[in-house]
Short mmCIF file of C-alpha atoms in Angstrom, two decimals:
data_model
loop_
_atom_site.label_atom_id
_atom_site.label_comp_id
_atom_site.label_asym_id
_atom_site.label_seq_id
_atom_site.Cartn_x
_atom_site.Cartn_y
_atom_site.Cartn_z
CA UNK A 1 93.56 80.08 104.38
CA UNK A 2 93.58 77.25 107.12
CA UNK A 3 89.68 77.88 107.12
CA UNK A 4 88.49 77.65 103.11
CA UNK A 5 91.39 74.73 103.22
CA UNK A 6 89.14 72.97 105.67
CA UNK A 7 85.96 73.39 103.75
CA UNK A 8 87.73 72.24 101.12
CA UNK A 9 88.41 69.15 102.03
CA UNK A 10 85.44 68.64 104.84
CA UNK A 11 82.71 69.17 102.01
CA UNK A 12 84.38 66.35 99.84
CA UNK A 13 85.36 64.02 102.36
CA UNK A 14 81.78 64.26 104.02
CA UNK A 15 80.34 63.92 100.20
CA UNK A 16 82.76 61.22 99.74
CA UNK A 17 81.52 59.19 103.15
CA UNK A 18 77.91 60.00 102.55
CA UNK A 19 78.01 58.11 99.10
CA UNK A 20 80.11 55.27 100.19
CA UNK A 21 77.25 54.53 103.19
CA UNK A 22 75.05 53.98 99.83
CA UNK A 23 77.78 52.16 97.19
CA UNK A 24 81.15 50.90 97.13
CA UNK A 25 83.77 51.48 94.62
CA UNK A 26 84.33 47.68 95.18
CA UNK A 27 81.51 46.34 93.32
CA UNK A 28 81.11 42.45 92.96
CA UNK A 29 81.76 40.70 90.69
CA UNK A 30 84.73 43.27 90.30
CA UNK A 31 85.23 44.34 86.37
CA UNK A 32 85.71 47.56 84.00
CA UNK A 33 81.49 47.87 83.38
CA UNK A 34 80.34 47.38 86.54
CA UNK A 35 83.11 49.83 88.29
CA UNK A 36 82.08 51.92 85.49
CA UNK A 37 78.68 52.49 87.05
CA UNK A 38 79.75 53.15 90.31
CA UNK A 39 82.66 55.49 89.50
CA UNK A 40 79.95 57.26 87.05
CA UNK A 41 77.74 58.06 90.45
CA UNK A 42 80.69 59.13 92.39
CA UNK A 43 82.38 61.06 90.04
CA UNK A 44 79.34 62.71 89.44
CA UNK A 45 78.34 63.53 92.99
CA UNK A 46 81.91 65.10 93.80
CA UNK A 47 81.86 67.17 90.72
CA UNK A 48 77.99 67.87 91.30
CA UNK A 49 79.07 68.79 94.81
CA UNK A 50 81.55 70.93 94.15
CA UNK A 51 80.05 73.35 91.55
CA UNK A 52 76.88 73.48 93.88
CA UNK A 53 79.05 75.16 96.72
CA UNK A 54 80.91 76.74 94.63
CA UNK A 55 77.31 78.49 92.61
CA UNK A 56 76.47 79.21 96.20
CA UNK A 57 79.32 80.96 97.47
CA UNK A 58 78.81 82.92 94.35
CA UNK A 59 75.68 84.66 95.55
CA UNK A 60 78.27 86.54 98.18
CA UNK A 61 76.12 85.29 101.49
CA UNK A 62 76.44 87.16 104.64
CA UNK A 63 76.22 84.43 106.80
CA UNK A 64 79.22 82.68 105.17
CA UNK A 65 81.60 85.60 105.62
CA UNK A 66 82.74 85.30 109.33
CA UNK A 67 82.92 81.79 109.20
CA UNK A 68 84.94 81.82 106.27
CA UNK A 69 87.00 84.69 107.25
CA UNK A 70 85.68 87.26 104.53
CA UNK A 71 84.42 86.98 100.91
CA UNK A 72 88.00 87.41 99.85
CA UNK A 73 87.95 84.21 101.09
CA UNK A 74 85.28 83.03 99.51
CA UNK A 75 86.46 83.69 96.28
CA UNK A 76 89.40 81.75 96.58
CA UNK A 77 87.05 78.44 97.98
CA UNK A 78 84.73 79.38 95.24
CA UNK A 79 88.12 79.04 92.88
CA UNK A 80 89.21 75.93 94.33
CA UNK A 81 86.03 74.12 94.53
CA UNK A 82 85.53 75.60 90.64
CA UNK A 83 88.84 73.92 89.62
CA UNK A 84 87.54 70.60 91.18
CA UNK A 85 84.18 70.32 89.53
CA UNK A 86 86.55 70.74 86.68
CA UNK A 87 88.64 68.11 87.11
CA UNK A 88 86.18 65.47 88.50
CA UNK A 89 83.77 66.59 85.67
CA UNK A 90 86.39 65.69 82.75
CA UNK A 91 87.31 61.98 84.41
CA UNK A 92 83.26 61.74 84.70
CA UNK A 93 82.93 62.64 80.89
CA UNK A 94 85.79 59.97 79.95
CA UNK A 95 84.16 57.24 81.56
CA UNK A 96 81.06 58.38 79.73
CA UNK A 97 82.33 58.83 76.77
CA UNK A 98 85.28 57.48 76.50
CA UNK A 99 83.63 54.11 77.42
CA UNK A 100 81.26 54.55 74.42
CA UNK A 101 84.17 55.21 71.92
CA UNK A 102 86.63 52.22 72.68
CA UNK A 103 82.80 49.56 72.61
CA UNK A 104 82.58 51.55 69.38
CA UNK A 105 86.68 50.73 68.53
CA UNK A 106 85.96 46.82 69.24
CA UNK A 107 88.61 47.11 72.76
CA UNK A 108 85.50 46.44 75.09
CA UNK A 109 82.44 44.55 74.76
CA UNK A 110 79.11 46.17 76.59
CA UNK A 111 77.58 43.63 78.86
CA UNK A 112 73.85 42.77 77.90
CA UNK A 113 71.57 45.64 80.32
CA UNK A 114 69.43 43.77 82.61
CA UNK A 115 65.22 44.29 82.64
CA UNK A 116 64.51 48.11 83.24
CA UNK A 117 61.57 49.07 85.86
CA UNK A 118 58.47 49.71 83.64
CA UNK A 119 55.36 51.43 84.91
CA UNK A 120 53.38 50.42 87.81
CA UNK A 121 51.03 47.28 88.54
CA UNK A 122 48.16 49.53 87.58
CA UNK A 123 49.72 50.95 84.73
CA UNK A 124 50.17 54.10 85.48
CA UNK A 125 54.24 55.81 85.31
CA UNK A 126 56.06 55.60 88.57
CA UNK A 127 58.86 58.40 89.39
CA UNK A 128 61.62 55.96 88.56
CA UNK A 129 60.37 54.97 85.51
CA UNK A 130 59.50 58.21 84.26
CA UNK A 131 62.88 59.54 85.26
CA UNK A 132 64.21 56.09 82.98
CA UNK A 133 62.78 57.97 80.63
CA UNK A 134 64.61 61.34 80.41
CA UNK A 135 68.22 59.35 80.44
CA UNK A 136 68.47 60.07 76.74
CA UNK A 137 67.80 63.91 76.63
CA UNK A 138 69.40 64.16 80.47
CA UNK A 139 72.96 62.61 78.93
CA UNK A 140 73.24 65.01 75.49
CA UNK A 141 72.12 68.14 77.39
CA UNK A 142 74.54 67.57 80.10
CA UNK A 143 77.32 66.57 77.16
CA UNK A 144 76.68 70.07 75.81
CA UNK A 145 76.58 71.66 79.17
CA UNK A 146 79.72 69.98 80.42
CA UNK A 147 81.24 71.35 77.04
CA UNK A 148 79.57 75.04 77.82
CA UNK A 149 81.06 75.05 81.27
CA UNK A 150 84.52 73.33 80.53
CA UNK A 151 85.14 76.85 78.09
CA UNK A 152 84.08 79.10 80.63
CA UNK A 153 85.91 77.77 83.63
CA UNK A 154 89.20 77.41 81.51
CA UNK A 155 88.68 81.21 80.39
CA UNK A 156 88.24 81.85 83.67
CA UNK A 157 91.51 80.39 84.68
CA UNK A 158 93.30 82.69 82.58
CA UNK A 159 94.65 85.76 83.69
CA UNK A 160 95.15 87.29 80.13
CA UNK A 161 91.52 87.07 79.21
CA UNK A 162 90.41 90.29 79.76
CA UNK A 163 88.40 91.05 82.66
CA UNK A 164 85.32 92.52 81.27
CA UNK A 165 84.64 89.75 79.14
CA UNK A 166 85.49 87.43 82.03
CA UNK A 167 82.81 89.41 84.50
CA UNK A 168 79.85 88.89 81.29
CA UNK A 169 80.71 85.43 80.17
CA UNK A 170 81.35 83.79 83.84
CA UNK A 171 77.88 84.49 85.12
CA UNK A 172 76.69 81.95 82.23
CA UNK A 173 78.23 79.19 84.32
CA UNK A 174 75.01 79.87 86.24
CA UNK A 175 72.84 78.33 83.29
CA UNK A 176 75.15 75.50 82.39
CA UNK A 177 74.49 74.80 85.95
CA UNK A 178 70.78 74.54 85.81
CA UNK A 179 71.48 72.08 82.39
CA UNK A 180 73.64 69.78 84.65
CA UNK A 181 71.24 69.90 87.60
CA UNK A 182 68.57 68.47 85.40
CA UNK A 183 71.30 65.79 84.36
CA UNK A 184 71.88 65.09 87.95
CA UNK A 185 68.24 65.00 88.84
CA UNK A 186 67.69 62.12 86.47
CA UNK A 187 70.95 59.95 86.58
CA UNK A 188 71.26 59.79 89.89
CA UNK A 189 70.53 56.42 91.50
CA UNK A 190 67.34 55.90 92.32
CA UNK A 191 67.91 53.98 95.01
CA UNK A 192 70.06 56.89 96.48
CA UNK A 193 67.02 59.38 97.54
CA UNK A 194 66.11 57.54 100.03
CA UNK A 195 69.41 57.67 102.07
CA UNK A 196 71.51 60.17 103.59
CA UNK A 197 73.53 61.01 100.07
CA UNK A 198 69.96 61.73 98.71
CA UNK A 199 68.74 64.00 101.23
CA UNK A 200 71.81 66.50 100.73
CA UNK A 201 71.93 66.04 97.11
CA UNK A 202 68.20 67.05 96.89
CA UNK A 203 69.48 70.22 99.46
CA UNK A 204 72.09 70.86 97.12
CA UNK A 205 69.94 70.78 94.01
CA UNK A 206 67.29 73.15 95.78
CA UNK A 207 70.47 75.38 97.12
CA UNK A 208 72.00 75.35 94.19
CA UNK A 209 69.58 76.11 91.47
CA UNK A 210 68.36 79.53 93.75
CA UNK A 211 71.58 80.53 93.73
CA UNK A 212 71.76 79.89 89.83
CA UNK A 213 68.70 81.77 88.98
CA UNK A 214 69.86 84.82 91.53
CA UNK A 215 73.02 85.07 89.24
CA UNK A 216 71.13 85.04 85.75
CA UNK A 217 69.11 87.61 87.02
CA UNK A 218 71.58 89.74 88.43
CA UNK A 219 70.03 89.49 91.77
CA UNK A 220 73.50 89.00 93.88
CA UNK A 221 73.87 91.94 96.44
CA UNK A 222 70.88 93.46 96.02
CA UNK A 223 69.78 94.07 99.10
CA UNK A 224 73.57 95.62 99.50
CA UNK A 225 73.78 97.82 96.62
CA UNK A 226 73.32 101.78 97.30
CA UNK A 227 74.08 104.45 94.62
CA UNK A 228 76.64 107.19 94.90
CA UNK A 229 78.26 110.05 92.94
CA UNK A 230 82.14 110.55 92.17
CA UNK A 231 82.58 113.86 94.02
CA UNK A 232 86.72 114.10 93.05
CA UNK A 233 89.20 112.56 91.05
CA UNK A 234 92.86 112.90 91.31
CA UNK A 235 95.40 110.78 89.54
CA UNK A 236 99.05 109.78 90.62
CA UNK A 237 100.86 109.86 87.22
CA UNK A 238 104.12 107.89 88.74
CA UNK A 239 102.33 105.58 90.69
CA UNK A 240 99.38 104.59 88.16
CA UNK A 241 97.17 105.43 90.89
CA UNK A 242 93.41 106.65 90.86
CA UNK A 243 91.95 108.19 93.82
CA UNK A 244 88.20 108.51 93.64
CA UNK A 245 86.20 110.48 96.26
CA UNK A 246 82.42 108.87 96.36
CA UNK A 247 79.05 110.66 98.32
CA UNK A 248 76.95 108.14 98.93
CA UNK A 249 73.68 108.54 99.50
CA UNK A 250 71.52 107.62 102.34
CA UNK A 251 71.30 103.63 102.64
CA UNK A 252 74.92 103.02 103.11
CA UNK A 253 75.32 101.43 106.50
CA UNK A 254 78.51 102.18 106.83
CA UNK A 255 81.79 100.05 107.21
CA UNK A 256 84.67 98.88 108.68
CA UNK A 257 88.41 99.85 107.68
CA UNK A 258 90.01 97.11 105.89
CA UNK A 259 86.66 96.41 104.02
CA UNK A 260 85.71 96.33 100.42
CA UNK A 261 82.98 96.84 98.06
CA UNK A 262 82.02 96.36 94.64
CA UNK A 263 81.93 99.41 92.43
CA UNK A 264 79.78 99.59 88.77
CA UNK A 265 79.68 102.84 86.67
CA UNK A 266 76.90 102.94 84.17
CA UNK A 267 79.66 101.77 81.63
CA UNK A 268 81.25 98.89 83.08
CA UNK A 269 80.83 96.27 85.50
CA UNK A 270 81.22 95.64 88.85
CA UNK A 271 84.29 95.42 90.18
CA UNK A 272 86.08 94.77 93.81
CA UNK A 273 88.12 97.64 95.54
CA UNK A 274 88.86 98.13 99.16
CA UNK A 275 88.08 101.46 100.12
CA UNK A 276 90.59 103.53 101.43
CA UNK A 277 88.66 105.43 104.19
CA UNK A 278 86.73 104.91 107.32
CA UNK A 279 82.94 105.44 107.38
CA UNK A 280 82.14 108.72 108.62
CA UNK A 281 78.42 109.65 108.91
CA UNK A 282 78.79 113.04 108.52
CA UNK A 283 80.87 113.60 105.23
CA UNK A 284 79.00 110.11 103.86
CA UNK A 285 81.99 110.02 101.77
CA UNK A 286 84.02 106.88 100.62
CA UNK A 287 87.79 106.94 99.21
CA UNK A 288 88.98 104.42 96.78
CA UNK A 289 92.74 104.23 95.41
CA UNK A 290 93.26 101.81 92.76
CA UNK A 291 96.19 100.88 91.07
CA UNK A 292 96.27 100.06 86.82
CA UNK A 293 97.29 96.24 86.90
CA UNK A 294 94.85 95.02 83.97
CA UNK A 295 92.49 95.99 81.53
CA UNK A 296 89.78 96.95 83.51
CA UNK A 297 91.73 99.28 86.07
CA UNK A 298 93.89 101.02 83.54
CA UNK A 299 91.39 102.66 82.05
CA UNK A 300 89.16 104.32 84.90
CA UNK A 301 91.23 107.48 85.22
CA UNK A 302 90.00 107.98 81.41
CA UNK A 303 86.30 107.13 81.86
CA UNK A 304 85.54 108.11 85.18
CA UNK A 305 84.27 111.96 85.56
CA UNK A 306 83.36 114.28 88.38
CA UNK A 307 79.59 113.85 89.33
CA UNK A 308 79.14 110.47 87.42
CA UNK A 309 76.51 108.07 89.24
CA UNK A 310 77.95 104.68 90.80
CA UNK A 311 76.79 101.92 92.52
CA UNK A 312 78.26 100.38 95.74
CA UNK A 313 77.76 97.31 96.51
CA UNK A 314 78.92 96.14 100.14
CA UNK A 315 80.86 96.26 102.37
CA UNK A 316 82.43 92.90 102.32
CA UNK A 317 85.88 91.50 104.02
CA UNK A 318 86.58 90.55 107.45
CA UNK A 319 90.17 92.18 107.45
CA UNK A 320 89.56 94.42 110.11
CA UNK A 321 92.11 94.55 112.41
CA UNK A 322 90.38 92.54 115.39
CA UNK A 323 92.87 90.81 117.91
CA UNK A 324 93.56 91.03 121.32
CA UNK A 325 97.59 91.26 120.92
CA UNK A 326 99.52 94.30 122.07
CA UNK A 327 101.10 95.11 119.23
CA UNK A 328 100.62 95.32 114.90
CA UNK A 329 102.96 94.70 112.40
CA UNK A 330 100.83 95.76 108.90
CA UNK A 331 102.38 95.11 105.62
CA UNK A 332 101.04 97.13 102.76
CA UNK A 333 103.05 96.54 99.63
CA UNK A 334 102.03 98.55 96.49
CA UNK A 335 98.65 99.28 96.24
CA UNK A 336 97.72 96.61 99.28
CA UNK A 337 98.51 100.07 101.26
CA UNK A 338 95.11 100.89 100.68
CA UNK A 339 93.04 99.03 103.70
CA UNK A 340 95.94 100.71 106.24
CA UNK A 341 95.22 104.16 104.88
CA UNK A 342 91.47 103.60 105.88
CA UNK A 343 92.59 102.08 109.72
CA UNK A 344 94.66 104.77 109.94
CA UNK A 345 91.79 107.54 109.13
CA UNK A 346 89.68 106.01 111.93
CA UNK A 347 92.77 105.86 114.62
CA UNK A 348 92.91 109.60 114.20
CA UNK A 349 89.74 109.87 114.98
CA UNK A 350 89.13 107.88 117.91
CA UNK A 351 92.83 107.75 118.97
CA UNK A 352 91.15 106.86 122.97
CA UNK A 353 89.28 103.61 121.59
CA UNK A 354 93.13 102.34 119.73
CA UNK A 355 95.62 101.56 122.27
CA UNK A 356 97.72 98.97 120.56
CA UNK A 357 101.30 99.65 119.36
CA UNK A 358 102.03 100.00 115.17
CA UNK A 359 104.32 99.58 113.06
CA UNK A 360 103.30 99.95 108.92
CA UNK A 361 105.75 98.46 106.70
CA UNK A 362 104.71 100.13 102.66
CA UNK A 363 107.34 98.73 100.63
CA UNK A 364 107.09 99.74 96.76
CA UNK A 365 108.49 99.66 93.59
CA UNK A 366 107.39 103.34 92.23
CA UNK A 367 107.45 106.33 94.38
CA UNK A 368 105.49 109.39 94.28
CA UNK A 369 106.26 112.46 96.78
CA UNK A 370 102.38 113.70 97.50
CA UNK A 371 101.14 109.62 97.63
CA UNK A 372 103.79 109.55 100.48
CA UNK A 373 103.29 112.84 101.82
CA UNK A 374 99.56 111.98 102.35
CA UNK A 375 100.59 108.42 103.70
CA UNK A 376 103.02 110.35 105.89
CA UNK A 377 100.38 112.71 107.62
CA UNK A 378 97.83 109.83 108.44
CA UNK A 379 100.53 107.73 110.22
CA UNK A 380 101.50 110.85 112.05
CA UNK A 381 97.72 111.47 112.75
CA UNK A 382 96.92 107.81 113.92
CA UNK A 383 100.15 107.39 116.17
CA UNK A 384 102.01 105.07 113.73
CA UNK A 385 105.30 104.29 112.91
CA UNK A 386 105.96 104.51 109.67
CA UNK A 387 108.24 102.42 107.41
CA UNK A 388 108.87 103.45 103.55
CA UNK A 389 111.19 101.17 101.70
CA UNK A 390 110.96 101.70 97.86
CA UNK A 391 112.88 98.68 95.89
CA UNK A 392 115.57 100.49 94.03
CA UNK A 393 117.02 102.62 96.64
CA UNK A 394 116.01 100.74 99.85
CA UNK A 395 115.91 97.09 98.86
CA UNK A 396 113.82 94.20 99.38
CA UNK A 397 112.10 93.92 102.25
CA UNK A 398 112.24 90.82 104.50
CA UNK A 399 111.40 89.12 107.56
CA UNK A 400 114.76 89.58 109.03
CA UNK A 401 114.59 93.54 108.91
CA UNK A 402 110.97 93.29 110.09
CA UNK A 403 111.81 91.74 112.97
CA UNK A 404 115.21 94.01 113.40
CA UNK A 405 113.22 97.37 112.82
CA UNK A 406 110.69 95.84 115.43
CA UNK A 407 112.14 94.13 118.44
CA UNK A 408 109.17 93.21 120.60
CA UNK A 409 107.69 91.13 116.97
CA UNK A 410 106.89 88.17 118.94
CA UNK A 411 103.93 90.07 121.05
CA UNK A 412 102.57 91.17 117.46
CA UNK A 413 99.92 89.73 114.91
CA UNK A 414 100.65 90.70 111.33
CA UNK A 415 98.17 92.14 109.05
CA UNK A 416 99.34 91.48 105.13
CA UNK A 417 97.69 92.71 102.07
CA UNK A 418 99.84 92.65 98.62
CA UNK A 419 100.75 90.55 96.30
CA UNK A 420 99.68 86.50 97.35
CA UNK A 421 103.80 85.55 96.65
CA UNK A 422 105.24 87.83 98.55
CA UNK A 423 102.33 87.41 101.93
CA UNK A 424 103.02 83.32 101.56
CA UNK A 425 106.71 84.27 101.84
CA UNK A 426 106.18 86.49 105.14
CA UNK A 427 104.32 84.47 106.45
CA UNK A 428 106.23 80.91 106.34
CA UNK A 429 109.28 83.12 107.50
CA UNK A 430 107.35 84.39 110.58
CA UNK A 431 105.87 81.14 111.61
CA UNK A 432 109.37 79.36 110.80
CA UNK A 433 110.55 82.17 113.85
CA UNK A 434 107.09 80.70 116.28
CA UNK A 435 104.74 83.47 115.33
CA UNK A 436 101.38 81.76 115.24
CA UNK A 437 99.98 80.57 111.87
CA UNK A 438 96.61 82.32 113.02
CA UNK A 439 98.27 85.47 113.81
CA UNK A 440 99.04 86.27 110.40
CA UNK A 441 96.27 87.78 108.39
CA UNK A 442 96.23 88.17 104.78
CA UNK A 443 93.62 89.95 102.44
CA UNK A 444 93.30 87.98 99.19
CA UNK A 445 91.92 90.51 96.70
CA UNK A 446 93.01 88.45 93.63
CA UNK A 447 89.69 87.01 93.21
CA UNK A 448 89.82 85.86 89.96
#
């Protein structure tokens, strides 16, 4: 989190110092119209800014994920920096239009505008002027855009609108997008191109209408996508559980355990699931487990069939298991079991190329005696100890009985994936106790 909290606030503070180099928020003479224009700019690049990165980080690049510490990650930047665009966007609109309505109520009085650039000596249309020109259509298609885009992001923000109508309306962010690069093309201060805030805003306009057109024509992943077919079903009735057995065929690179991948039948969308088994390149098989929390996941043990076609897209994640310390503490609560299963699977394998020390901690609120008996046999397999606490009969669990049911915790890095309440909990216990903020690693697989 430290990371995508960081590129949070770097991108905006170096957007931020960029424009003041250019303007100042302190105009003189000091009054409402002409910080009006200034705030108008500023506003706009910040909110500009923001939905650029965050259009970007919607393409899913490669070359982002280690730096940000997986697409998991990403998602939640690409959240954040969504929320701000929002935000910054809606005090930008006020001042626009707000402005207009209280000249309109009699409570301010426009100043007189001062002589606009016309063409050139020889009469023929500069840049500037010709960009003077498409104010009027730039300002009502970015009204209706900002309008467009304020709906979808607020749908987007809520957790009751059902996923499949999230997945097909949020992509058409991606054209609203295109609408308000054209408004920033225009109303952006001349005088700006030609200095530092210029040069990335014309980066970020090239960046970020790619990245807009890759998403309208469904181009994200592509090159990442590889078809397979479900070769076994079996669902946990307790638990609410699906596990789904995929071949893949040849293409699939293979993948790490702890990874995920996006999964599309040819009657849905895609959708995130960490796969619950290590690549092996003989059986070119890949596990899923998924758990009915919402609309979407509920219903796959009813639509999905033995020897349907699906399409992979990954893998993706950088929860992987990669430290140097002597010992592992992993936490899979609920259905965040699923990326241990997979590590587990390749331990057994390999057992010569895994020497650390593990303990897995699954607590859970259902309980199912063949989910457990499976879970059972691949700690046995992979040389880890294994810790079952379900809720009603064993209690919560805590940091306090990690750390009693492991007494060398100190030498350990902890590996979290569950719900994002419960991991923030663990971890400001641990690092209360002097475990190292950096040695505890959580997956993020809300990503909406």
């Amino acid at each position: 989190m430290t990371r995508i909290r960081m590129a949070l606030w770097g991108s905006l503070v170096v957007l931020t110092g960029l424009w003041l180099l250019a303007d100042t928020l302190w105009p003189q003479p000091f009054g409402y119209f002409p910080f009006r224009t200034v705030f108008m700019q500023y506003s706009g690049v910040i909110a500009f800014g923001a939905m650029t990165i965050s259009m970007v980080l919607a393409t899913r690049p490669k070359w982002l994920e280690r730096p940000l510490d997986g697409l998991d990650k990403m998602y939640r930047l690409h959240k954040w920096l969504g929320i701000t665009a929002l935000v910054t966007s809606v005090v930008h609109w006020w001042w626009a239009q707000g402005t207009k309505w209280m000249v309109g109520w009699g409570w301010l009085v426009r100043p007189a505008r001062g002589p606009q650039g016309g063409p050139g000596r020889d009469g023929a249309m500069t840049l500037e002027h010709w960009l003077r020109t498409q104010r009027g259509l730039a300002e009502s298609l970015g009204e209706w855009a900002f309008y467009a885009a304020l709906i979808l992001m607020v749908l987007a923000l809520i957790k009751r609108f059902p996923y499949h109508w999230f997945a097909r309306t949020h992509k058409w962010l991606a054209a609203a997008y295109l609408v308000l690069a054209w408004h920033t093309l225009v109303l952006f201060k001349y005088d700006y191109w030609s200095q530092p805030i210029g040069w990335v805003m014309a980066l970020m306009l090239v960046a970020g209408t790619v990245s807009a057109v890759l998403v309208l024509l469904r181009k994200v992943g592509a090159g990442r996508k590889v078809e397979g077919t479900v070769e076994s079903l079996r669902y946990f009735e307790p638990l609410q559980v699906l596990r789904t057995s995929i071949r893949m065929q040849p293409g699939w690179k293979g993948h790490q355990a702890g990874q995920f991948a996006f999964v599309q039948g040819a009657r849905d969308l895609a959708h995130p699931f960490t796969m619950a088994s290590s690549w092996d390149p003989v059986r070119q098989t890949i596990v899923f487990v998924t758990k009915a929390l919402g609309d979407h996941t509920s219903q796959l043990h009813e639509v999905l069939r033995e020897g349907d076609t699906v399409t992979v897209e990954g893998p993706y994640g950088c929860f992987t298991f990669d430290d140097d310390k002597p010992r592992q503490i992993w936490i899979g609560a609920g259905i965040g079991i699923t990326p241990f299963i997979a590590r587990m699977q390749q331990m057994a394998r390999d057992p010569e190329a895994w020497k650390v020390k593990v303990d897995l901690f699954h607590p859970t609120a259902d309980y199912d005696e063949n989910a457990i008996a499976m879970l059972e046999a691949d700690a046995l397999a992979a040389g880890v100890r294994l810790h079952v606490l379900v809720d009603k009969r064993d209690g919560l669990l805590t940091g306090e009985r990690m750390r009693q049911a492991v007494p060398d915790w100190e030498d350990a890095s902890l590996w979290f994936c569950g719900p994002t309440a419960f991991g923030r909990a663990l971890r400001a216990d641990f690092v209360g106790k002097g475990i190292r903020a950096s040695d505890f690693h959580q997956e993020l697989f809300a990503m909406r």
